[in-house]
Amino acid sequence: MPALAARSTKEFHPSPRGSALPTCPVCADSMVAAEASAFLTDDIVSYLWTCDTCGYGFVTKHAFRKIACN
Ligand SMILES: [Zn+2]
């Protein structure tokens, strides 16, 4: 009799929507997607956000940490 395969019920849950997304400094509406992105260096990327509600645009910068495998 074959043994039943134990399947993991663990699922990957990404961050709740909106948790890592910026909000408009003018009307406080939440941004859904960046208009554009550009790498400033290998580790830093900037995003251009434009508010759909009021049209305000701003740029955020994000630094990526390189993962070192020891
Ligand atoms: Zn806005």
PDB file of C-alpha atoms and ligand atoms in Angstrom:
ATOM      1  CA  MET A   1       0.000   0.000   0.000  1.00  0.00           C
ATOM      2  CA  PRO A   2       1.537   3.294  -1.022  1.00  0.00           C
ATOM      3  CA  ALA A   3       1.972   5.909   1.608  1.00  0.00           C
ATOM      4  CA  LEU A   4       0.052   9.088   1.156  1.00  0.00           C
ATOM      5  CA  ALA A   5       2.274  11.918   0.089  1.00  0.00           C
ATOM      6  CA  ALA A   6       2.276  14.666   2.625  1.00  0.00           C
ATOM      7  CA  ARG A   7       1.670  17.886   0.790  1.00  0.00           C
ATOM      8  CA  SER A   8       2.735  21.090   2.332  1.00  0.00           C
ATOM      9  CA  THR A   9      -0.106  23.460   2.882  1.00  0.00           C
ATOM     10  CA  LYS A  10       2.303  26.290   3.332  1.00  0.00           C
ATOM     11  CA  GLU A  11       1.663  28.951   0.748  1.00  0.00           C
ATOM     12  CA  PHE A  12       3.577  32.005  -0.184  1.00  0.00           C
ATOM     13  CA  HIS A  13       1.752  35.128   0.842  1.00  0.00           C
ATOM     14  CA  PRO A  14       3.111  38.346  -0.564  1.00  0.00           C
ATOM     15  CA  SER A  15       2.833  41.513   1.396  1.00  0.00           C
ATOM     16  CA  PRO A  16      -0.679  42.865   1.687  1.00  0.00           C
ATOM     17  CA  ARG A  17      -1.507  45.143  -1.180  1.00  0.00           C
ATOM     18  CA  GLY A  18      -0.449  48.674  -0.586  1.00  0.00           C
ATOM     19  CA  SER A  19       1.867  48.012   2.312  1.00  0.00           C
ATOM     20  CA  ALA A  20       5.016  48.884   0.415  1.00  0.00           C
ATOM     21  CA  LEU A  21       3.523  51.350  -2.005  1.00  0.00           C
ATOM     22  CA  PRO A  22       3.815  55.093  -1.518  1.00  0.00           C
ATOM     23  CA  THR A  23       0.912  57.419  -1.086  1.00  0.00           C
ATOM     24  CA  CYS A  24       0.433  60.757  -2.757  1.00  0.00           C
ATOM     25  CA  PRO A  25       1.723  63.578  -0.542  1.00  0.00           C
ATOM     26  CA  VAL A  26      -0.969  65.866  -1.942  1.00  0.00           C
ATOM     27  CA  CYS A  27      -4.181  63.866  -1.815  1.00  0.00           C
ATOM     28  CA  ALA A  28      -2.981  60.767   0.121  1.00  0.00           C
ATOM     29  CA  ASP A  29      -4.228  58.443  -2.581  1.00  0.00           C
ATOM     30  CA  SER A  30      -2.280  55.209  -2.772  1.00  0.00           C
ATOM     31  CA  MET A  31      -0.066  54.582  -5.772  1.00  0.00           C
ATOM     32  CA  VAL A  32      -0.585  51.384  -7.675  1.00  0.00           C
ATOM     33  CA  ALA A  33       2.335  51.258 -10.092  1.00  0.00           C
ATOM     34  CA  ALA A  34       5.289  53.415 -10.924  1.00  0.00           C
ATOM     35  CA  GLU A  35       5.229  55.278 -14.226  1.00  0.00           C
ATOM     36  CA  ALA A  36       8.882  54.605 -14.853  1.00  0.00           C
ATOM     37  CA  SER A  37      11.995  53.305 -13.179  1.00  0.00           C
ATOM     38  CA  ALA A  38      15.670  53.906 -13.678  1.00  0.00           C
ATOM     39  CA  PHE A  39      18.797  52.467 -12.139  1.00  0.00           C
ATOM     40  CA  LEU A  40      20.950  55.215 -10.694  1.00  0.00           C
ATOM     41  CA  THR A  41      23.662  52.754  -9.724  1.00  0.00           C
ATOM     42  CA  ASP A  42      23.831  48.980  -9.563  1.00  0.00           C
ATOM     43  CA  ASP A  43      22.240  49.133  -6.116  1.00  0.00           C
ATOM     44  CA  ILE A  44      19.863  52.067  -6.319  1.00  0.00           C
ATOM     45  CA  VAL A  45      16.781  52.329  -8.464  1.00  0.00           C
ATOM     46  CA  SER A  46      14.479  55.328  -8.695  1.00  0.00           C
ATOM     47  CA  TYR A  47      10.793  55.185  -9.470  1.00  0.00           C
ATOM     48  CA  LEU A  48       8.672  57.907 -10.982  1.00  0.00           C
ATOM     49  CA  TRP A  49       5.173  57.989  -9.534  1.00  0.00           C
ATOM     50  CA  THR A  50       2.271  59.976 -10.892  1.00  0.00           C
ATOM     51  CA  CYS A  51      -0.933  60.267  -8.928  1.00  0.00           C
ATOM     52  CA  ASP A  52      -3.978  59.214 -10.909  1.00  0.00           C
ATOM     53  CA  THR A  53      -6.205  61.353  -8.752  1.00  0.00           C
ATOM     54  CA  CYS A  54      -4.469  64.730  -8.707  1.00  0.00           C
ATOM     55  CA  GLY A  55      -1.647  64.277 -11.193  1.00  0.00           C
ATOM     56  CA  TYR A  56       1.125  65.023  -8.722  1.00  0.00           C
ATOM     57  CA  GLY A  57       4.412  63.396  -9.647  1.00  0.00           C
ATOM     58  CA  PHE A  58       7.337  62.459  -7.451  1.00  0.00           C
ATOM     59  CA  VAL A  59      10.336  60.176  -7.390  1.00  0.00           C
ATOM     60  CA  THR A  60      11.322  57.576  -4.831  1.00  0.00           C
ATOM     61  CA  LYS A  61      14.666  55.859  -4.541  1.00  0.00           C
ATOM     62  CA  HIS A  62      15.209  52.338  -3.355  1.00  0.00           C
ATOM     63  CA  ALA A  63      18.474  50.706  -2.410  1.00  0.00           C
ATOM     64  CA  PHE A  64      18.926  47.021  -2.921  1.00  0.00           C
ATOM     65  CA  ARG A  65      21.197  45.094  -0.652  1.00  0.00           C
ATOM     66  CA  LYS A  66      23.259  42.570  -2.421  1.00  0.00           C
ATOM     67  CA  ILE A  67      22.923  39.139  -0.925  1.00  0.00           C
ATOM     68  CA  ALA A  68      26.244  37.647  -0.029  1.00  0.00           C
ATOM     69  CA  CYS A  69      26.465  33.889  -0.011  1.00  0.00           C
ATOM     70  CA  ASN A  70      29.004  32.651   2.481  1.00  0.00           C
TER      71      ASN A  70
HETATM   72 ZN    ZN B   1      -2.643  62.817  -5.516  1.00  0.00          ZN
END
